[in-house]
Amino acid sequence: MSIHENLLGGPPPTHLPDDPEPRELLAAGTDPAEVAARFPTSSLAWAQLADDAYQAGRTVESYAYARTGYHRGLDSLRRSGWKGHGPVPFEHEPNRGFLRALHALARAAREIGEDEEYERCTTFLKDSSPTAASTLS
């Protein structure tokens, strides 16, 4: 038996491939809009745009950015073998952009009164990564 075997019988964790350039540009202070334009598949860039818009009180804009990052992340997850459920560990840094976008989508949905979307995204975040749910909330 492998030490990494899932004893509960669920799918293995999904680890997105590393894409360090957007992360490094954001860490260096590059405008997230510039990073998203240069790397439109980067959930991290869209999540940062969502966070910045939310902090500035632009909730609907935050929602749109978060939804883009969320869908870009779903595309990446599927390309990485994810079948619609299973762990997406926050501990794996390349997964954080998707998880941040999912959290931002839930947060903005709650703010605009889209309760079903808020509940769906909150549950999805907890099911994907309890660590992300507790860290980001």
Tab-separated table of N, CA, C and O in Angstrom:
chain	number	residue	atom	x	y	z
A	1	MET	N	0.841	-1.172	0.000
A	1	MET	CA	0.000	0.000	0.000
A	1	MET	C	0.888	1.236	0.000
A	1	MET	O	1.813	1.356	0.777
A	2	SER	N	0.562	2.174	-0.872
A	2	SER	CA	1.290	3.432	-0.946
A	2	SER	C	0.924	4.313	0.240
A	2	SER	O	-0.232	4.346	0.678
A	3	ILE	N	1.871	5.068	0.721
A	3	ILE	CA	1.597	5.972	1.840
A	3	ILE	C	0.644	7.098	1.434
A	3	ILE	O	-0.015	7.696	2.263
A	4	HIS	N	0.534	7.372	0.112
A	4	HIS	CA	-0.330	8.443	-0.371
A	4	HIS	C	-1.692	7.940	-0.830
A	4	HIS	O	-2.476	8.693	-1.365
A	5	GLU	N	-1.994	6.682	-0.621
A	5	GLU	CA	-3.261	6.112	-1.046
A	5	GLU	C	-4.401	6.726	-0.242
A	5	GLU	O	-4.317	6.915	0.964
A	6	ASN	N	-5.499	7.022	-0.926
A	6	ASN	CA	-6.674	7.583	-0.286
A	6	ASN	C	-7.482	6.426	0.302
A	6	ASN	O	-8.129	5.677	-0.419
A	7	LEU	N	-7.462	6.275	1.599
A	7	LEU	CA	-8.131	5.158	2.255
A	7	LEU	C	-9.649	5.309	2.290
A	7	LEU	O	-10.358	4.355	2.567
A	8	LEU	N	-10.163	6.481	2.015
A	8	LEU	CA	-11.598	6.687	2.002
A	8	LEU	C	-12.213	6.375	0.642
A	8	LEU	O	-13.420	6.416	0.485
A	9	GLY	N	-11.400	6.081	-0.334
A	9	GLY	CA	-11.917	5.697	-1.637
A	9	GLY	C	-12.290	6.850	-2.535
A	9	GLY	O	-12.824	6.625	-3.605
A	10	GLY	N	-12.037	8.063	-2.139
A	10	GLY	CA	-12.353	9.215	-2.974
A	10	GLY	C	-11.268	9.477	-3.994
A	10	GLY	O	-10.241	8.791	-4.028
A	11	PRO	N	-11.498	10.456	-4.839
A	11	PRO	CA	-10.496	10.776	-5.856
A	11	PRO	C	-9.232	11.347	-5.214
A	11	PRO	O	-9.285	11.924	-4.129
A	12	PRO	N	-8.106	11.193	-5.887
A	12	PRO	CA	-6.866	11.753	-5.357
A	12	PRO	C	-6.904	13.280	-5.428
A	12	PRO	O	-7.670	13.850	-6.211
A	13	PRO	N	-6.089	13.943	-4.638
A	13	PRO	CA	-6.026	15.407	-4.713
A	13	PRO	C	-5.584	15.866	-6.106
A	13	PRO	O	-4.779	15.199	-6.759
A	14	THR	N	-6.120	16.982	-6.533
A	14	THR	CA	-5.710	17.581	-7.801
A	14	THR	C	-4.689	18.666	-7.512
A	14	THR	O	-4.926	19.537	-6.660
A	15	HIS	N	-3.579	18.597	-8.211
A	15	HIS	CA	-2.511	19.584	-8.081
A	15	HIS	C	-2.328	20.259	-9.430
A	15	HIS	O	-1.881	19.616	-10.390
A	16	LEU	N	-2.696	21.528	-9.496
A	16	LEU	CA	-2.521	22.255	-10.742
A	16	LEU	C	-1.040	22.442	-11.037
A	16	LEU	O	-0.227	22.537	-10.107
A	17	PRO	N	-0.669	22.517	-12.316
A	17	PRO	CA	0.730	22.743	-12.645
A	17	PRO	C	1.161	24.147	-12.212
A	17	PRO	O	0.347	25.072	-12.183
A	18	ASP	N	2.414	24.257	-11.885
A	18	ASP	CA	2.936	25.546	-11.454
A	18	ASP	C	3.044	26.492	-12.643
A	18	ASP	O	3.448	26.096	-13.733
A	19	ASP	N	2.657	27.731	-12.424
A	19	ASP	CA	2.767	28.796	-13.411
A	19	ASP	C	3.328	30.000	-12.661
A	19	ASP	O	2.582	30.894	-12.251
A	20	PRO	N	4.643	30.016	-12.427
A	20	PRO	CA	5.210	30.994	-11.506
A	20	PRO	C	5.206	32.435	-12.003
A	20	PRO	O	5.186	33.362	-11.185
A	21	GLU	N	5.210	32.664	-13.310
A	21	GLU	CA	5.369	34.037	-13.790
A	21	GLU	C	4.255	34.978	-13.315
A	21	GLU	O	4.557	36.060	-12.802
A	22	PRO	N	2.974	34.631	-13.441
A	22	PRO	CA	1.951	35.548	-12.911
A	22	PRO	C	2.112	35.794	-11.404
A	22	PRO	O	1.976	36.933	-10.935
A	23	ARG	N	2.410	34.733	-10.661
A	23	ARG	CA	2.588	34.867	-9.208
A	23	ARG	C	3.754	35.809	-8.896
A	23	ARG	O	3.640	36.686	-8.028
A	24	GLU	N	4.858	35.666	-9.614
A	24	GLU	CA	6.025	36.510	-9.385
A	24	GLU	C	5.754	37.959	-9.767
A	24	GLU	O	6.181	38.882	-9.067
A	25	LEU	N	5.042	38.171	-10.869
A	25	LEU	CA	4.703	39.538	-11.271
A	25	LEU	C	3.808	40.209	-10.236
A	25	LEU	O	4.027	41.380	-9.882
A	26	LEU	N	2.810	39.489	-9.752
A	26	LEU	CA	1.927	40.052	-8.729
A	26	LEU	C	2.707	40.355	-7.454
A	26	LEU	O	2.524	41.417	-6.843
A	27	ALA	N	3.587	39.449	-7.056
A	27	ALA	CA	4.393	39.656	-5.846
A	27	ALA	C	5.313	40.864	-5.993
A	27	ALA	O	5.627	41.531	-5.005
A	28	ALA	N	5.715	41.156	-7.221
A	28	ALA	CA	6.606	42.299	-7.474
A	28	ALA	C	5.835	43.611	-7.595
A	28	ALA	O	6.443	44.661	-7.783
A	29	GLY	N	4.501	43.532	-7.492
A	29	GLY	CA	3.697	44.750	-7.524
A	29	GLY	C	3.153	45.136	-8.880
A	29	GLY	O	2.605	46.227	-9.044
A	30	THR	N	3.259	44.256	-9.860
A	30	THR	CA	2.690	44.538	-11.183
A	30	THR	C	1.176	44.627	-11.061
A	30	THR	O	0.551	43.852	-10.337
A	31	ASP	N	0.591	45.575	-11.777
A	31	ASP	CA	-0.858	45.767	-11.773
A	31	ASP	C	-1.544	44.453	-12.164
A	31	ASP	O	-1.230	43.873	-13.215
A	32	PRO	N	-2.478	43.965	-11.335
A	32	PRO	CA	-3.163	42.702	-11.642
A	32	PRO	C	-3.875	42.711	-12.999
A	32	PRO	O	-3.956	41.671	-13.654
A	33	ALA	N	-4.364	43.887	-13.434
A	33	ALA	CA	-5.012	43.952	-14.750
A	33	ALA	C	-4.001	43.665	-15.854
A	33	ALA	O	-4.320	42.992	-16.839
A	34	GLU	N	-2.783	44.144	-15.684
A	34	GLU	CA	-1.724	43.862	-16.653
A	34	GLU	C	-1.381	42.369	-16.648
A	34	GLU	O	-1.183	41.763	-17.702
A	35	VAL	N	-1.328	41.788	-15.466
A	35	VAL	CA	-1.014	40.359	-15.359
A	35	VAL	C	-2.137	39.528	-15.985
A	35	VAL	O	-1.871	38.581	-16.730
A	36	ALA	N	-3.398	39.887	-15.710
A	36	ALA	CA	-4.528	39.147	-16.284
A	36	ALA	C	-4.561	39.279	-17.797
A	36	ALA	O	-4.881	38.310	-18.501
A	37	ALA	N	-4.207	40.443	-18.315
A	37	ALA	CA	-4.188	40.630	-19.768
A	37	ALA	C	-3.072	39.801	-20.407
A	37	ALA	O	-3.247	39.251	-21.498
A	38	ARG	N	-1.959	39.700	-19.727
A	38	ARG	CA	-0.826	38.948	-20.262
A	38	ARG	C	-0.996	37.437	-20.065
A	38	ARG	O	-0.539	36.640	-20.873
A	39	PHE	N	-1.664	37.059	-18.956
A	39	PHE	CA	-1.885	35.645	-18.611
A	39	PHE	C	-3.370	35.433	-18.298
A	39	PHE	O	-3.746	35.249	-17.140
A	40	PRO	N	-4.231	35.483	-19.311
A	40	PRO	CA	-5.673	35.422	-19.054
A	40	PRO	C	-6.162	34.114	-18.443
A	40	PRO	O	-7.269	34.063	-17.916
A	41	THR	N	-5.362	33.064	-18.475
A	41	THR	CA	-5.776	31.803	-17.855
A	41	THR	C	-5.378	31.727	-16.381
A	41	THR	O	-5.702	30.750	-15.708
A	42	SER	N	-4.730	32.749	-15.858
A	42	SER	CA	-4.279	32.747	-14.469
A	42	SER	C	-5.417	33.087	-13.509
A	42	SER	O	-5.829	34.243	-13.402
A	43	SER	N	-5.901	32.103	-12.797
A	43	SER	CA	-6.926	32.356	-11.778
A	43	SER	C	-6.412	33.309	-10.714
A	43	SER	O	-7.175	34.093	-10.157
A	44	LEU	N	-5.118	33.231	-10.424
A	44	LEU	CA	-4.541	34.091	-9.395
A	44	LEU	C	-4.681	35.565	-9.760
A	44	LEU	O	-5.042	36.380	-8.909
A	45	ALA	N	-4.416	35.925	-11.004
A	45	ALA	CA	-4.547	37.322	-11.427
A	45	ALA	C	-5.991	37.794	-11.290
A	45	ALA	O	-6.263	38.892	-10.785
A	46	TRP	N	-6.938	36.961	-11.708
A	46	TRP	CA	-8.356	37.321	-11.603
A	46	TRP	C	-8.802	37.406	-10.144
A	46	TRP	O	-9.585	38.289	-9.774
A	47	ALA	N	-8.282	36.506	-9.315
A	47	ALA	CA	-8.623	36.552	-7.890
A	47	ALA	C	-8.102	37.841	-7.258
A	47	ALA	O	-8.788	38.457	-6.429
A	48	GLN	N	-6.899	38.265	-7.656
A	48	GLN	CA	-6.361	39.512	-7.117
A	48	GLN	C	-7.192	40.702	-7.571
A	48	GLN	O	-7.466	41.610	-6.781
A	49	LEU	N	-7.609	40.694	-8.832
A	49	LEU	CA	-8.499	41.758	-9.313
A	49	LEU	C	-9.804	41.764	-8.520
A	49	LEU	O	-10.312	42.838	-8.153
A	50	ALA	N	-10.350	40.584	-8.237
A	50	ALA	CA	-11.589	40.485	-7.460
A	50	ALA	C	-11.391	41.033	-6.054
A	50	ALA	O	-12.236	41.785	-5.543
A	51	ASP	N	-10.282	40.679	-5.425
A	51	ASP	CA	-10.003	41.177	-4.070
A	51	ASP	C	-9.842	42.691	-4.063
A	51	ASP	O	-10.374	43.381	-3.181
A	52	ASP	N	-9.102	43.219	-5.040
A	52	ASP	CA	-8.884	44.669	-5.098
A	52	ASP	C	-10.203	45.416	-5.310
A	52	ASP	O	-10.462	46.436	-4.663
A	53	ALA	N	-11.042	44.895	-6.218
A	53	ALA	CA	-12.335	45.544	-6.474
A	53	ALA	C	-13.219	45.483	-5.228
A	53	ALA	O	-13.881	46.473	-4.874
A	54	TYR	N	-13.218	44.348	-4.549
A	54	TYR	CA	-14.030	44.200	-3.347
A	54	TYR	C	-13.578	45.188	-2.266
A	54	TYR	O	-14.404	45.854	-1.641
A	55	GLN	N	-12.274	45.284	-2.066
A	55	GLN	CA	-11.733	46.209	-1.053
A	55	GLN	C	-12.098	47.652	-1.368
A	55	GLN	O	-12.241	48.466	-0.460
A	56	ALA	N	-12.258	47.972	-2.654
A	56	ALA	CA	-12.602	49.333	-3.071
A	56	ALA	C	-14.120	49.558	-3.115
A	56	ALA	O	-14.574	50.625	-3.536
A	57	GLY	N	-14.904	48.555	-2.698
A	57	GLY	CA	-16.353	48.705	-2.662
A	57	GLY	C	-17.043	48.451	-3.994
A	57	GLY	O	-18.222	48.761	-4.139
A	58	ARG	N	-16.344	47.877	-4.952
A	58	ARG	CA	-16.912	47.600	-6.265
A	58	ARG	C	-17.306	46.122	-6.329
A	58	ARG	O	-16.665	45.307	-6.995
A	59	THR	N	-18.390	45.797	-5.638
A	59	THR	CA	-18.785	44.406	-5.440
A	59	THR	C	-19.166	43.696	-6.734
A	59	THR	O	-18.781	42.542	-6.939
A	60	VAL	N	-19.906	44.360	-7.590
A	60	VAL	CA	-20.322	43.720	-8.842
A	60	VAL	C	-19.097	43.452	-9.719
A	60	VAL	O	-18.980	42.384	-10.333
A	61	GLU	N	-18.172	44.390	-9.748
A	61	GLU	CA	-16.925	44.190	-10.490
A	61	GLU	C	-16.137	43.025	-9.884
A	61	GLU	O	-15.587	42.184	-10.607
A	62	SER	N	-16.099	42.964	-8.566
A	62	SER	CA	-15.420	41.869	-7.879
A	62	SER	C	-16.046	40.532	-8.271
A	62	SER	O	-15.339	39.562	-8.545
A	63	TYR	N	-17.367	40.498	-8.311
A	63	TYR	CA	-18.086	39.292	-8.703
A	63	TYR	C	-17.672	38.844	-10.106
A	63	TYR	O	-17.399	37.667	-10.332
A	64	ALA	N	-17.597	39.789	-11.028
A	64	ALA	CA	-17.246	39.449	-12.415
A	64	ALA	C	-15.812	38.928	-12.507
A	64	ALA	O	-15.553	37.930	-13.194
A	65	TYR	N	-14.887	39.582	-11.836
A	65	TYR	CA	-13.504	39.106	-11.837
A	65	TYR	C	-13.407	37.711	-11.204
A	65	TYR	O	-12.717	36.834	-11.721
A	66	ALA	N	-14.094	37.535	-10.082
A	66	ALA	CA	-14.047	36.250	-9.382
A	66	ALA	C	-14.630	35.131	-10.246
A	66	ALA	O	-14.086	34.027	-10.308
A	67	ARG	N	-15.718	35.421	-10.931
A	67	ARG	CA	-16.341	34.406	-11.789
A	67	ARG	C	-15.389	34.020	-12.923
A	67	ARG	O	-15.266	32.845	-13.273
A	68	THR	N	-14.688	34.994	-13.476
A	68	THR	CA	-13.712	34.699	-14.528
A	68	THR	C	-12.600	33.804	-13.980
A	68	THR	O	-12.245	32.790	-14.589
A	69	GLY	N	-12.050	34.168	-12.826
A	69	GLY	CA	-10.995	33.363	-12.218
A	69	GLY	C	-11.464	31.969	-11.867
A	69	GLY	O	-10.733	30.982	-12.036
A	70	TYR	N	-12.691	31.867	-11.395
A	70	TYR	CA	-13.287	30.577	-11.051
A	70	TYR	C	-13.375	29.686	-12.293
A	70	TYR	O	-12.966	28.527	-12.282
A	71	HIS	N	-13.902	30.222	-13.379
A	71	HIS	CA	-14.057	29.415	-14.596
A	71	HIS	C	-12.714	29.068	-15.227
A	71	HIS	O	-12.540	27.951	-15.729
A	72	ARG	N	-11.764	29.989	-15.167
A	72	ARG	CA	-10.413	29.669	-15.660
A	72	ARG	C	-9.815	28.536	-14.818
A	72	ARG	O	-9.146	27.650	-15.333
A	73	GLY	N	-10.076	28.577	-13.516
A	73	GLY	CA	-9.592	27.523	-12.629
A	73	GLY	C	-10.247	26.188	-12.907
A	73	GLY	O	-9.583	25.147	-12.886
A	74	LEU	N	-11.550	26.188	-13.162
A	74	LEU	CA	-12.231	24.937	-13.508
A	74	LEU	C	-11.632	24.324	-14.766
A	74	LEU	O	-11.422	23.111	-14.838
A	75	ASP	N	-11.338	25.180	-15.748
A	75	ASP	CA	-10.706	24.685	-16.975
A	75	ASP	C	-9.370	24.018	-16.655
A	75	ASP	O	-9.072	22.926	-17.151
A	76	SER	N	-8.565	24.668	-15.823
A	76	SER	CA	-7.250	24.121	-15.450
A	76	SER	C	-7.389	22.822	-14.667
A	76	SER	O	-6.632	21.867	-14.886
A	77	LEU	N	-8.353	22.789	-13.743
A	77	LEU	CA	-8.570	21.575	-12.963
A	77	LEU	C	-8.930	20.404	-13.872
A	77	LEU	O	-8.397	19.302	-13.720
A	78	ARG	N	-9.828	20.645	-14.803
A	78	ARG	CA	-10.242	19.571	-15.713
A	78	ARG	C	-9.073	19.087	-16.558
A	78	ARG	O	-8.915	17.886	-16.777
A	79	ARG	N	-8.247	20.022	-17.028
A	79	ARG	CA	-7.063	19.623	-17.800
A	79	ARG	C	-6.090	18.813	-16.947
A	79	ARG	O	-5.292	18.050	-17.477
A	80	SER	N	-6.164	18.977	-15.629
A	80	SER	CA	-5.271	18.259	-14.712
A	80	SER	C	-5.884	16.957	-14.202
A	80	SER	O	-5.357	16.344	-13.278
A	81	GLY	N	-7.015	16.549	-14.771
A	81	GLY	CA	-7.609	15.270	-14.435
A	81	GLY	C	-8.731	15.306	-13.419
A	81	GLY	O	-9.302	14.270	-13.078
A	82	TRP	N	-9.092	16.465	-12.916
A	82	TRP	CA	-10.173	16.606	-11.941
A	82	TRP	C	-11.495	16.248	-12.611
A	82	TRP	O	-11.763	16.643	-13.739
A	83	LYS	N	-12.320	15.478	-11.919
A	83	LYS	CA	-13.583	14.987	-12.477
A	83	LYS	C	-14.817	15.643	-11.870
A	83	LYS	O	-15.907	15.088	-11.892
A	84	GLY	N	-14.660	16.815	-11.302
A	84	GLY	CA	-15.819	17.531	-10.766
A	84	GLY	C	-15.963	17.456	-9.266
A	84	GLY	O	-16.864	18.066	-8.698
A	85	HIS	N	-15.091	16.696	-8.610
A	85	HIS	CA	-15.116	16.635	-7.153
A	85	HIS	C	-13.773	16.096	-6.668
A	85	HIS	O	-12.991	15.569	-7.449
A	86	GLY	N	-13.565	16.270	-5.403
A	86	GLY	CA	-12.330	15.783	-4.797
A	86	GLY	C	-11.466	16.925	-4.300
A	86	GLY	O	-11.720	18.087	-4.586
A	87	PRO	N	-10.445	16.585	-3.544
A	87	PRO	CA	-9.603	17.592	-2.914
A	87	PRO	C	-8.806	18.440	-3.917
A	87	PRO	O	-8.294	17.936	-4.911
A	88	VAL	N	-8.742	19.726	-3.600
A	88	VAL	CA	-7.903	20.684	-4.320
A	88	VAL	C	-7.111	21.403	-3.221
A	88	VAL	O	-7.522	22.456	-2.737
A	89	PRO	N	-6.014	20.820	-2.775
A	89	PRO	CA	-5.331	21.298	-1.571
A	89	PRO	C	-4.789	22.727	-1.676
A	89	PRO	O	-4.084	23.065	-2.620
A	90	PHE	N	-5.123	23.523	-0.681
A	90	PHE	CA	-4.602	24.888	-0.564
A	90	PHE	C	-3.097	24.860	-0.335
A	90	PHE	O	-2.382	25.787	-0.710
A	91	GLU	N	-2.619	23.787	0.264
A	91	GLU	CA	-1.199	23.657	0.565
A	91	GLU	C	-0.341	23.626	-0.705
A	91	GLU	O	0.839	23.957	-0.660
A	92	HIS	N	-0.928	23.249	-1.821
A	92	HIS	CA	-0.236	23.257	-3.114
A	92	HIS	C	-0.426	24.647	-3.721
A	92	HIS	O	-1.508	24.993	-4.193
A	93	GLU	N	0.612	25.456	-3.684
A	93	GLU	CA	0.501	26.874	-4.048
A	93	GLU	C	-0.176	27.137	-5.394
A	93	GLU	O	-0.983	28.073	-5.493
A	94	PRO	N	0.089	26.375	-6.458
A	94	PRO	CA	-0.600	26.652	-7.723
A	94	PRO	C	-2.128	26.517	-7.653
A	94	PRO	O	-2.829	27.062	-8.511
A	95	ASN	N	-2.664	25.825	-6.644
A	95	ASN	CA	-4.118	25.714	-6.486
A	95	ASN	C	-4.736	26.968	-5.876
A	95	ASN	O	-5.948	27.155	-5.930
A	96	ARG	N	-3.932	27.813	-5.281
A	96	ARG	CA	-4.461	28.933	-4.503
A	96	ARG	C	-5.209	29.967	-5.332
A	96	ARG	O	-6.156	30.577	-4.835
A	97	GLY	N	-4.811	30.183	-6.571
A	97	GLY	CA	-5.539	31.149	-7.404
A	97	GLY	C	-6.983	30.726	-7.591
A	97	GLY	O	-7.906	31.528	-7.422
A	98	PHE	N	-7.191	29.451	-7.930
A	98	PHE	CA	-8.556	28.951	-8.095
A	98	PHE	C	-9.329	29.060	-6.783
A	98	PHE	O	-10.473	29.537	-6.758
A	99	LEU	N	-8.724	28.631	-5.691
A	99	LEU	CA	-9.416	28.650	-4.399
A	99	LEU	C	-9.716	30.073	-3.957
A	99	LEU	O	-10.796	30.338	-3.407
A	100	ARG	N	-8.809	31.007	-4.204
A	100	ARG	CA	-9.070	32.414	-3.881
A	100	ARG	C	-10.212	32.962	-4.733
A	100	ARG	O	-11.054	33.729	-4.246
A	101	ALA	N	-10.248	32.598	-6.020
A	101	ALA	CA	-11.336	33.056	-6.889
A	101	ALA	C	-12.678	32.485	-6.423
A	101	ALA	O	-13.692	33.190	-6.408
A	102	LEU	N	-12.688	31.224	-6.027
A	102	LEU	CA	-13.907	30.601	-5.516
A	102	LEU	C	-14.384	31.303	-4.251
A	102	LEU	O	-15.579	31.600	-4.102
A	103	HIS	N	-13.467	31.593	-3.358
A	103	HIS	CA	-13.812	32.330	-2.135
A	103	HIS	C	-14.354	33.724	-2.491
A	103	HIS	O	-15.360	34.167	-1.924
A	104	ALA	N	-13.683	34.417	-3.407
A	104	ALA	CA	-14.114	35.763	-3.798
A	104	ALA	C	-15.493	35.737	-4.445
A	104	ALA	O	-16.307	36.648	-4.237
A	105	LEU	N	-15.780	34.694	-5.209
A	105	LEU	CA	-17.093	34.559	-5.832
A	105	LEU	C	-18.168	34.368	-4.764
A	105	LEU	O	-19.231	34.996	-4.816
A	106	ALA	N	-17.890	33.527	-3.786
A	106	ALA	CA	-18.844	33.334	-2.685
A	106	ALA	C	-19.081	34.643	-1.947
A	106	ALA	O	-20.229	35.015	-1.670
A	107	ARG	N	-18.022	35.349	-1.635
A	107	ARG	CA	-18.110	36.609	-0.881
A	107	ARG	C	-18.944	37.637	-1.634
A	107	ARG	O	-19.853	38.255	-1.072
A	108	ALA	N	-18.672	37.808	-2.935
A	108	ALA	CA	-19.422	38.785	-3.725
A	108	ALA	C	-20.873	38.358	-3.908
A	108	ALA	O	-21.783	39.186	-3.862
A	109	ALA	N	-21.098	37.055	-4.094
A	109	ALA	CA	-22.473	36.554	-4.243
A	109	ALA	C	-23.278	36.871	-2.984
A	109	ALA	O	-24.437	37.306	-3.074
A	110	ARG	N	-22.680	36.666	-1.825
A	110	ARG	CA	-23.363	36.985	-0.562
A	110	ARG	C	-23.716	38.470	-0.513
A	110	ARG	O	-24.821	38.850	-0.140
A	111	GLU	N	-22.781	39.309	-0.924
A	111	GLU	CA	-22.992	40.766	-0.867
A	111	GLU	C	-24.120	41.237	-1.776
A	111	GLU	O	-24.788	42.213	-1.446
A	112	ILE	N	-24.305	40.585	-2.907
A	112	ILE	CA	-25.368	41.031	-3.822
A	112	ILE	C	-26.671	40.251	-3.617
A	112	ILE	O	-27.611	40.413	-4.382
A	113	GLY	N	-26.702	39.410	-2.601
A	113	GLY	CA	-27.932	38.698	-2.265
A	113	GLY	C	-28.187	37.450	-3.086
A	113	GLY	O	-29.312	36.955	-3.124
A	114	GLU	N	-27.167	36.933	-3.720
A	114	GLU	CA	-27.314	35.702	-4.497
A	114	GLU	C	-27.014	34.526	-3.564
A	114	GLU	O	-25.955	33.903	-3.618
A	115	ASP	N	-27.979	34.239	-2.707
A	115	ASP	CA	-27.784	33.286	-1.618
A	115	ASP	C	-27.470	31.869	-2.081
A	115	ASP	O	-26.622	31.201	-1.485
A	116	GLU	N	-28.136	31.392	-3.111
A	116	GLU	CA	-27.868	30.030	-3.596
A	116	GLU	C	-26.431	29.908	-4.107
A	116	GLU	O	-25.762	28.909	-3.852
A	117	GLU	N	-25.962	30.911	-4.824
A	117	GLU	CA	-24.590	30.885	-5.330
A	117	GLU	C	-23.595	30.965	-4.171
A	117	GLU	O	-22.576	30.274	-4.175
A	118	TYR	N	-23.905	31.786	-3.189
A	118	TYR	CA	-23.046	31.878	-2.002
A	118	TYR	C	-22.932	30.518	-1.320
A	118	TYR	O	-21.836	30.062	-1.014
A	119	GLU	N	-24.058	29.854	-1.106
A	119	GLU	CA	-24.049	28.546	-0.447
A	119	GLU	C	-23.300	27.506	-1.283
A	119	GLU	O	-22.514	26.720	-0.758
A	120	ARG	N	-23.542	27.499	-2.591
A	120	ARG	CA	-22.887	26.543	-3.476
A	120	ARG	C	-21.373	26.737	-3.446
A	120	ARG	O	-20.612	25.773	-3.288
A	121	CYS	N	-20.932	27.975	-3.568
A	121	CYS	CA	-19.488	28.255	-3.591
A	121	CYS	C	-18.839	27.993	-2.237
A	121	CYS	O	-17.717	27.478	-2.169
A	122	THR	N	-19.533	28.319	-1.160
A	122	THR	CA	-18.998	28.078	0.179
A	122	THR	C	-18.837	26.575	0.422
A	122	THR	O	-17.799	26.125	0.933
A	123	THR	N	-19.831	25.807	0.036
A	123	THR	CA	-19.752	24.352	0.182
A	123	THR	C	-18.652	23.776	-0.700
A	123	THR	O	-17.869	22.923	-0.265
A	124	PHE	N	-18.567	24.260	-1.925
A	124	PHE	CA	-17.535	23.801	-2.856
A	124	PHE	C	-16.145	24.085	-2.284
A	124	PHE	O	-15.258	23.241	-2.321
A	125	LEU	N	-15.954	25.271	-1.717
A	125	LEU	CA	-14.658	25.625	-1.138
A	125	LEU	C	-14.320	24.704	0.032
A	125	LEU	O	-13.210	24.172	0.111
A	126	LYS	N	-15.273	24.485	0.928
A	126	LYS	CA	-15.028	23.595	2.078
A	126	LYS	C	-14.737	22.168	1.643
A	126	LYS	O	-13.865	21.501	2.198
A	127	ASP	N	-15.483	21.696	0.643
A	127	ASP	CA	-15.276	20.331	0.148
A	127	ASP	C	-13.935	20.183	-0.574
A	127	ASP	O	-13.309	19.132	-0.502
A	128	SER	N	-13.520	21.226	-1.270
A	128	SER	CA	-12.258	21.187	-2.021
A	128	SER	C	-11.054	21.310	-1.099
A	128	SER	O	-10.062	20.618	-1.290
A	129	SER	N	-11.152	22.217	-0.135
A	129	SER	CA	-10.022	22.467	0.761
A	129	SER	C	-10.488	23.091	2.064
A	129	SER	O	-10.685	24.308	2.119
A	130	PRO	N	-10.661	22.287	3.099
A	130	PRO	CA	-11.008	22.862	4.396
A	130	PRO	C	-9.991	23.919	4.844
A	130	PRO	O	-10.359	24.906	5.480
A	131	THR	N	-8.735	23.719	4.485
A	131	THR	CA	-7.701	24.708	4.847
A	131	THR	C	-7.979	26.034	4.170
A	131	THR	O	-7.891	27.092	4.804
A	132	ALA	N	-8.314	26.015	2.886
A	132	ALA	CA	-8.639	27.256	2.177
A	132	ALA	C	-9.859	27.918	2.785
A	132	ALA	O	-9.880	29.142	2.972
A	133	ALA	N	-10.884	27.122	3.099
A	133	ALA	CA	-12.096	27.685	3.682
A	133	ALA	C	-11.810	28.410	4.979
A	133	ALA	O	-12.311	29.519	5.200
A	134	SER	N	-10.967	27.836	5.829
A	134	SER	CA	-10.675	28.487	7.115
A	134	SER	C	-9.653	29.616	6.943
A	134	SER	O	-9.767	30.650	7.606
A	135	THR	N	-8.717	29.484	6.034
A	135	THR	CA	-7.681	30.504	5.829
A	135	THR	C	-8.242	31.751	5.160
A	135	THR	O	-7.898	32.875	5.550
A	136	LEU	N	-9.078	31.570	4.177
A	136	LEU	CA	-9.563	32.707	3.385
A	136	LEU	C	-10.760	33.402	4.016
A	136	LEU	O	-11.042	34.548	3.672
A	137	SER	N	-11.458	32.732	4.907
A	137	SER	CA	-12.675	33.319	5.499
A	137	SER	C	-12.372	34.239	6.653
A	137	SER	O	-11.367	34.239	7.256
